Short mmCIF file of C-alpha atoms in Angstrom, two decimals:
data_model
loop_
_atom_site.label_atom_id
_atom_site.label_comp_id
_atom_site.label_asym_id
_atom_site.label_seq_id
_atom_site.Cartn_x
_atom_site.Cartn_y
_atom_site.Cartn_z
CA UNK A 292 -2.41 -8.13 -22.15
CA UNK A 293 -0.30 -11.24 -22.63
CA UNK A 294 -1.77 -14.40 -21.26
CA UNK A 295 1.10 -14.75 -19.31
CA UNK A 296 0.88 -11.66 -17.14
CA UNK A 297 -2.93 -12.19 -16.61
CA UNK A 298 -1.78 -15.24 -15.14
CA UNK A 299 0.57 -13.91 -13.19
CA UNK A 300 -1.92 -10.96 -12.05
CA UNK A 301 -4.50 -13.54 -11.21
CA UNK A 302 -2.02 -15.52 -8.91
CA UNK A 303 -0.78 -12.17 -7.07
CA UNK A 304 -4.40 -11.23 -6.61
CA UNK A 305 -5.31 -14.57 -4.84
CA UNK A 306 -2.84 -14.38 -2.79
CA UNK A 307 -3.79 -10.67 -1.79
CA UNK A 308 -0.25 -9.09 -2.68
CA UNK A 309 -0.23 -5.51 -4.30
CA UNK A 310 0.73 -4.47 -7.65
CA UNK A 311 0.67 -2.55 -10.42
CA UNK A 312 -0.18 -2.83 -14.15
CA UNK A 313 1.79 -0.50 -16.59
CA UNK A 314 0.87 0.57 -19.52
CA UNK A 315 2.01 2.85 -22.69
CA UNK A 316 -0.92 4.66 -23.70
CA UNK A 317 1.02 6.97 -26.11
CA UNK A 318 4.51 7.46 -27.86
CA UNK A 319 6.35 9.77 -30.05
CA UNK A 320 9.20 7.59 -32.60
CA UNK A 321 11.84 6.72 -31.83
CA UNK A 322 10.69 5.30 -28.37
CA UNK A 323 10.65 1.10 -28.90
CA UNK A 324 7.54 0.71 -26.53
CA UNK A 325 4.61 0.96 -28.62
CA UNK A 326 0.99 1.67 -27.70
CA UNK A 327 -0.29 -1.59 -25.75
CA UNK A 328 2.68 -2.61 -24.52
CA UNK A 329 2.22 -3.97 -20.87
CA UNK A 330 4.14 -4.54 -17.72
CA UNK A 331 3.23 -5.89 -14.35
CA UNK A 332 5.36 -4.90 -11.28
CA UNK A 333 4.84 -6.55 -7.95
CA UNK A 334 5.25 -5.01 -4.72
CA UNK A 335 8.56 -6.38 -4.45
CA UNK A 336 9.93 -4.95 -6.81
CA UNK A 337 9.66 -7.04 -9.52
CA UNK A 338 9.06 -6.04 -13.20
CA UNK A 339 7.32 -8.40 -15.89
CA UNK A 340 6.92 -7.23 -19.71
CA UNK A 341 7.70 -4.58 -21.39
CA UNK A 342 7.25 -0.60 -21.23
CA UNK A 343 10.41 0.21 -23.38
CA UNK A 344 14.30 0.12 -22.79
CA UNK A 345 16.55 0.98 -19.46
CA UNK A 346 16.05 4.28 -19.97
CA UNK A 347 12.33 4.34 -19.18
CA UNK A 348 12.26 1.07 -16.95
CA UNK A 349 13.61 2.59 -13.51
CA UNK A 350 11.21 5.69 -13.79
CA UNK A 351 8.25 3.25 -14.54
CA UNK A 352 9.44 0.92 -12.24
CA UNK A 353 9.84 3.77 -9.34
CA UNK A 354 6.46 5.30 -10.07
CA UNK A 355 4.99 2.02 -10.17
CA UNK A 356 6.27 1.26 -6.80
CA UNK A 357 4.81 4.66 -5.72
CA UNK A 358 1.54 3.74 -6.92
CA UNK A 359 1.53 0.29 -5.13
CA UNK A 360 2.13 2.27 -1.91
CA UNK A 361 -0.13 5.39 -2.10
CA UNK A 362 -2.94 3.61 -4.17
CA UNK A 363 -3.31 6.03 -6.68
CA UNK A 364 -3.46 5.67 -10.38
CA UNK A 365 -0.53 7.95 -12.14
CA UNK A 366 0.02 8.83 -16.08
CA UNK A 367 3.46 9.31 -16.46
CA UNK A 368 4.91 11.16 -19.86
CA UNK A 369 8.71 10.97 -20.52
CA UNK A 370 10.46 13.09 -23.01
CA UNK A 371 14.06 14.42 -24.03
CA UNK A 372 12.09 18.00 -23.02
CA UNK A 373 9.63 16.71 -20.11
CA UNK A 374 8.79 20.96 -19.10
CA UNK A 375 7.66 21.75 -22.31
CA UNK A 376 4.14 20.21 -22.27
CA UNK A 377 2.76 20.84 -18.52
CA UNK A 378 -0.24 19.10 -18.48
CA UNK A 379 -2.83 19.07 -15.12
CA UNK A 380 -2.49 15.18 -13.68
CA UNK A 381 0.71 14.65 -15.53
CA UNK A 382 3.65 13.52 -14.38
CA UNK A 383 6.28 14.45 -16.39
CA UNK A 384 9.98 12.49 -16.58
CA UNK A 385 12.71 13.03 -18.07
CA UNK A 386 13.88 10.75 -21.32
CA UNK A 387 17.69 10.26 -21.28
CA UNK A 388 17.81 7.78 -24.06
CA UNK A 389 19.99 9.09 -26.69
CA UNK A 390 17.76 8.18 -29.41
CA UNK A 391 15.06 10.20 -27.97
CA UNK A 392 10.82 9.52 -28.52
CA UNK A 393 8.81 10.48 -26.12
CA UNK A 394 6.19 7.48 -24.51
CA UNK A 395 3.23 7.94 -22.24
CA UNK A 396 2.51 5.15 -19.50
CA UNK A 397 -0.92 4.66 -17.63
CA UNK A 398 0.17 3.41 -14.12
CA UNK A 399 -2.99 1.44 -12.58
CA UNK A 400 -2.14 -0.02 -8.79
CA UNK A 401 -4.10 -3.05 -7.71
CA UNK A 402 -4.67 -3.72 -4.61
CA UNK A 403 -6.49 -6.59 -2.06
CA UNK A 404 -10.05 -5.22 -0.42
CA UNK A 405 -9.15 -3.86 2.81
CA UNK A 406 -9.50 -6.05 5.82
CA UNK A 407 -12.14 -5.62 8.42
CA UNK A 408 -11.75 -8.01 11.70
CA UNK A 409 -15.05 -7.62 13.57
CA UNK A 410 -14.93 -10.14 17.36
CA UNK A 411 -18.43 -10.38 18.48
CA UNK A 412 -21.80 -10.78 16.81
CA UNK A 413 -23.74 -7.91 18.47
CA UNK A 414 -26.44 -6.52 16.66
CA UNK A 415 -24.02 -3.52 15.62
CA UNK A 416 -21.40 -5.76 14.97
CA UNK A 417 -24.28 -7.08 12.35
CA UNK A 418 -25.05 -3.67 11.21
CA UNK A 419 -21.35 -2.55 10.67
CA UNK A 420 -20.77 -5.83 8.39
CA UNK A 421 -23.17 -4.79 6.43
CA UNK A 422 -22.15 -1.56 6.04
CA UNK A 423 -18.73 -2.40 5.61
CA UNK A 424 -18.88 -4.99 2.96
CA UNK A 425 -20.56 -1.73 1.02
CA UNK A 426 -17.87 0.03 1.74
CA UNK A 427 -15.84 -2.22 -0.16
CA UNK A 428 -14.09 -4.11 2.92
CA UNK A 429 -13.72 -7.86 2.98
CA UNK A 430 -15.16 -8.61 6.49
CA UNK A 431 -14.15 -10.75 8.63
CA UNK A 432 -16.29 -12.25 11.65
CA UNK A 433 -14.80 -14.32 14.66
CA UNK A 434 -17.26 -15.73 17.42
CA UNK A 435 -17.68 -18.80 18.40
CA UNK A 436 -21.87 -18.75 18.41
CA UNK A 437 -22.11 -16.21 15.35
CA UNK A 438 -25.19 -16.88 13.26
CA UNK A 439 -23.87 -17.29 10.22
CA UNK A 440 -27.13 -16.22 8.56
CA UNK A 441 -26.74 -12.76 10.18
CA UNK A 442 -23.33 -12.11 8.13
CA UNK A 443 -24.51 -12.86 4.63
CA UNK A 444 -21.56 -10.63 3.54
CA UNK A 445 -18.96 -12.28 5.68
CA UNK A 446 -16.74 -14.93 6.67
CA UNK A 447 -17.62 -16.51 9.77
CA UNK A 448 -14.81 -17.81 12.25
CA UNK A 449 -15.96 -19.95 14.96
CA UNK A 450 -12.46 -19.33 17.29
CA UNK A 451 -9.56 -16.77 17.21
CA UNK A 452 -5.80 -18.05 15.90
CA UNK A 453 -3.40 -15.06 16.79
CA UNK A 454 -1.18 -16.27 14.23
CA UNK A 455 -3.49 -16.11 11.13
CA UNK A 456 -4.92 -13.09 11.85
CA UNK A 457 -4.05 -10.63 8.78
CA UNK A 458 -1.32 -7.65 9.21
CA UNK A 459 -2.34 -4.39 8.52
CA UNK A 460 -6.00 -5.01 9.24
CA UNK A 461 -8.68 -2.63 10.72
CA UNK A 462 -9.85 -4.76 13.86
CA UNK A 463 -12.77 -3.99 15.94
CA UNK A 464 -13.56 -5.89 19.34
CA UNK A 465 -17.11 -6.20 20.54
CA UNK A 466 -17.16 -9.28 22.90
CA UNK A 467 -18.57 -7.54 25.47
CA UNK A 468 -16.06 -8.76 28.29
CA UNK A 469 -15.76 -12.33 26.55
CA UNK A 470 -12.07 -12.70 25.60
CA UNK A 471 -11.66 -8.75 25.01
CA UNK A 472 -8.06 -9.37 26.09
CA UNK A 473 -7.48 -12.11 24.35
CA UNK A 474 -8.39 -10.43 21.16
CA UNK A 475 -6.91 -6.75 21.89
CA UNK A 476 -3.54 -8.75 22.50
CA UNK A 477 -3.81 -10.87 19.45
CA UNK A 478 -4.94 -7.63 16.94
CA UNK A 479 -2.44 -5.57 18.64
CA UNK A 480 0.40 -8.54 17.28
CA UNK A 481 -0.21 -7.96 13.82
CA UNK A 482 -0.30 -4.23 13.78
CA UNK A 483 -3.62 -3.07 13.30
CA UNK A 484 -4.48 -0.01 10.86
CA UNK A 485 -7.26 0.47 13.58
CA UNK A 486 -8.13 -0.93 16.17
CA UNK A 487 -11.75 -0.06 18.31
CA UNK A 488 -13.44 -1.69 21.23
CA UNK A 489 -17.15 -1.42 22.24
CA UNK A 490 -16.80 -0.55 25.69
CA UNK A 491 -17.78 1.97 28.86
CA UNK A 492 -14.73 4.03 29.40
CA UNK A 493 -14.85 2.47 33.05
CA UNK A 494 -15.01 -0.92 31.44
CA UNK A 495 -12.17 0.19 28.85
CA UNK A 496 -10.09 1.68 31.91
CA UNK A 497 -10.14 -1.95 33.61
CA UNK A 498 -9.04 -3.80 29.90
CA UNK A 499 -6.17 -0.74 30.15
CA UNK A 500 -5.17 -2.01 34.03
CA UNK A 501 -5.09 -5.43 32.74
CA UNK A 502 -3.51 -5.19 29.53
CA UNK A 503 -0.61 -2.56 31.26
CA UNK A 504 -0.33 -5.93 33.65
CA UNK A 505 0.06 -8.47 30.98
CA UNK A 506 3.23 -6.24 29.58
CA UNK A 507 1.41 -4.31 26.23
CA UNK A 508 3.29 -1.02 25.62
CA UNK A 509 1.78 2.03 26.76
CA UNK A 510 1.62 3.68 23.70
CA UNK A 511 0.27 0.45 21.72
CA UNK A 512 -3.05 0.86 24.03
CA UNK A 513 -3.22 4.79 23.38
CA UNK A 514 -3.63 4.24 20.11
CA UNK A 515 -6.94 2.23 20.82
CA UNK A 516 -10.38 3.70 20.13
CA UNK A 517 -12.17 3.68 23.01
CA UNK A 518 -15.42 3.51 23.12
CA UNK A 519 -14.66 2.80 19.14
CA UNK A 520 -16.46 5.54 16.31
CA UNK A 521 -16.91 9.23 15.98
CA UNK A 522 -18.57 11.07 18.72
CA UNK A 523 -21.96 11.35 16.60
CA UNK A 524 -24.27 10.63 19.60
CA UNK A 525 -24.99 7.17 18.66
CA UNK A 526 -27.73 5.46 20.27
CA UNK A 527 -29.07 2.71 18.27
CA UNK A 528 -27.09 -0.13 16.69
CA UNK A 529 -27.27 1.29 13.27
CA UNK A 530 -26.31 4.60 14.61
CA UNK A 531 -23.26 2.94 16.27
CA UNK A 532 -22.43 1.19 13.49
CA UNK A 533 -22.16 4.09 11.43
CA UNK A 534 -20.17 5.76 13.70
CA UNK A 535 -17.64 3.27 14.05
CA UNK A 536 -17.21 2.70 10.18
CA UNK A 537 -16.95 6.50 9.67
CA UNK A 538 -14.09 6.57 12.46
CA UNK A 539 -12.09 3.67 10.37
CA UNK A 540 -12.52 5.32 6.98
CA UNK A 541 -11.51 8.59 8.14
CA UNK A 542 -8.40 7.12 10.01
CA UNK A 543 -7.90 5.37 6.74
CA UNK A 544 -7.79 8.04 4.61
CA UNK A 545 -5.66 10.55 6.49
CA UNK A 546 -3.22 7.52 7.05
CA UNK A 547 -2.73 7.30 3.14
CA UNK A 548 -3.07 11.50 2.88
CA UNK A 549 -0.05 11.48 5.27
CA UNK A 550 1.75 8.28 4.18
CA UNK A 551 1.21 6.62 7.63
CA UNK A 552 0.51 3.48 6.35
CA UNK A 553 1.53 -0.23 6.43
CA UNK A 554 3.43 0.07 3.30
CA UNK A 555 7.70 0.54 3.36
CA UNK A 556 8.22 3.57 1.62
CA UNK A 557 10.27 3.26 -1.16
CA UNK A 558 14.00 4.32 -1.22
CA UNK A 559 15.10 6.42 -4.06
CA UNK A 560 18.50 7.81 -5.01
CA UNK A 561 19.39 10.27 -8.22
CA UNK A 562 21.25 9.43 -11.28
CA UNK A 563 24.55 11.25 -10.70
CA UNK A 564 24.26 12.09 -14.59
CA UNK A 565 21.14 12.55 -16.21
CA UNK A 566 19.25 13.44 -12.29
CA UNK A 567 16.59 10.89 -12.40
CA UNK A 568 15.33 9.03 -9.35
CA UNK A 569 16.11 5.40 -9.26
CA UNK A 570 14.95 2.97 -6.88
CA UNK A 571 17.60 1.62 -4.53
CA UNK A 572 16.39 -1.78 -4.11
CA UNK A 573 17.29 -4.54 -7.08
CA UNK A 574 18.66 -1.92 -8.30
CA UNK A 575 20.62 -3.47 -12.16
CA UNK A 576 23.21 -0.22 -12.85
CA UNK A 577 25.31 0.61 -9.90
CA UNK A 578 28.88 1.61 -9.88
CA UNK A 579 31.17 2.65 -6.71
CA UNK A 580 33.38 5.82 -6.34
CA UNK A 581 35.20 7.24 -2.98
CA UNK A 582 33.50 4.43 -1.25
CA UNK A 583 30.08 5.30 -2.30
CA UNK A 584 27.83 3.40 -4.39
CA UNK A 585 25.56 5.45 -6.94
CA UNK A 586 22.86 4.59 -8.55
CA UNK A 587 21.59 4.73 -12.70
CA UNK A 588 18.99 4.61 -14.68
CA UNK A 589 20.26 2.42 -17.36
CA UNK A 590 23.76 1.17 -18.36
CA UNK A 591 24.42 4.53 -20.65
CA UNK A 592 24.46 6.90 -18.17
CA UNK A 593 26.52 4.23 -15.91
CA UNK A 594 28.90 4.02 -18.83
CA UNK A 595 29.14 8.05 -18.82
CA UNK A 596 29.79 8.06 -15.13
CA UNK A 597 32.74 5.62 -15.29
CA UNK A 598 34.47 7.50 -17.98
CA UNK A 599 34.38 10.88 -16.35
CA UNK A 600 33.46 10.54 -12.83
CA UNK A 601 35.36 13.36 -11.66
CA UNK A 602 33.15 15.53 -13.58
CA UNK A 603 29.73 14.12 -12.17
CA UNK A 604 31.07 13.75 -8.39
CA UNK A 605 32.28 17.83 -8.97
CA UNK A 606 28.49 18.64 -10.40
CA UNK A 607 27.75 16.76 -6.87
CA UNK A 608 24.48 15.60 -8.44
CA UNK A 609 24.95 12.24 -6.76
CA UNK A 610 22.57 10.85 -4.35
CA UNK A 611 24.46 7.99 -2.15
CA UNK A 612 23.31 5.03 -1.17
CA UNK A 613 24.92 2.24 1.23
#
């Protein structure tokens, strides 16, 4: 890779943003990528290096995206004939570059550890850090008389700031009636992926009253876990703990199965002429028609388009856009 996108890759990691590394793992002449070539996309959109022309950029560019949003690693194949080699794990593109070649692209997202908020140091608080630093979460511990030497595997936080608590986080509150408003009201701020409490559900019923009286939505306390973990029949700490990390990686994981997540989804629309999907943001090729903007893949088929636009809008193969 070219010392300038590791740099690059190295800053976007630090700062925990998402994105995706691109690479052409195969090609067919006349394609101009050639095996090694890199890109970098960020999760804004953004796209650094080189994978080949126009014509493959927006469909490496849009699966790319994809990949930053789902998590999953895709190898993408585009060809002049992309249903002529179906191959399991594939996906297959179409090639509308004139001069044809066929290139194969390894699409690898990279994404920040997910976040784990744990308020309280109870001994399954202690447990479930453990646990969920295996896991692979980056965990997070706020109490003011932690011991740090019970949290080996996390970062202690002596006092809560609302405002630098991460977005998007999985947040469990174990205080034990010591600022359990408090920090329901400051995870609930930042949108929490989950959010559990430790609690009786006639303790849990009174932190409903009270946070129904301090003006949280309704439907924003529903979505609680309360008492937080899978009905297992925990008893002991580690039993507890167990429960509650199986609770947040099942929630997790039907979350990204179902694309509930934190991430925008992206917004596609479809080459009026050759029919590939093109992502709508920073979009480069874009002409208007009838008071509609559409949307290209590269500058040939927007070329195309203007010279006979009569004949795409009739083929109504457009997708519109605003």
């Amino acid at each position: 890779m070219r010392p300038d996108l590791l740099k690059l890759a190295a800053r976007l990691a630090e700062r925990e943003e998402r994105f995706a590394i691109v690479t052409v793992v195969r090609r067919e002449p006349p394609s101009s990528a050639r095996v090694g070539d890199v890109a970098l996309v960020s999760e804004r959109g953004e796209y650094h290096g080189w994978t080949g022309g126009g014509c493959t950029r927006s469909s490496v560019l849009l699966e790319a995206m994809r990949a930053i949003a789902d998590g999953e690693p895709r190898l993408l194949s585009l060809s002049p004939e992309p249903e002529g080699g179906r191959r399991p794990g594939v996906v297959f593109l179409p090639m509308t570059c004139e001069s044809g070649g066929t290139v194969e692209i390894y699409v690898e997202p990279v994404l920040p550890a997910a976040r784990l908020l744990l308020f309280g140091s109870s001994p399954a608080v202690r447990v479930l850090a453990r646990i969920a630093h295996a896991v692979g979460y980056r965990v997070d511990v706020i109490d003011p008389e932690a011991d740090e030497s019970a949290f080996p595997d996390a970062k202690v936080q002596r006092s809560l700031v609302a405002d630098a608590l991460p977005r998007g986080a999985h947040v469990l509150v174990a205080t034990m009636g010591d600022g359990d408003i408090e920090a329901i009201e400051a995870a609930l701020a930042r949108s929490p992926a989950y959010l559990g409490v430790i609690a009786s559900p006639k303790r849990f019923a009174q932190l409903r009253d009270a946070l129904l009286a301090r003006g949280v939505a309704r439907e924003a306390i529903e979505r609680i876990a309360a008492p937080a973990g899978l009905d297992l029949g925990a008893r002991t700490p580690e039993e507890i703990a167990v429960s509650i990390i199986a609770q947040i990686v099942e929630r997790r994981r039907r979350a990204a199965k179902t694309g509930q997540t934190e991430n925008v989804p992206v917004r596609e629309a479809v080459d009026p002429v050759c029919g590939m999907s093109v992502k709508v943001a920073g979009a480069r090729h874009t002409a208007e028609a009838l008071g509609v903007t559409y949307y290209f893949c590269c500058a040939g088929c927007r070329t195309k388009f203007l010279a006979d636009s009569a004949r795409y809008l009739a083929a109504g193969a457009g997708a519109r856009g605003s």
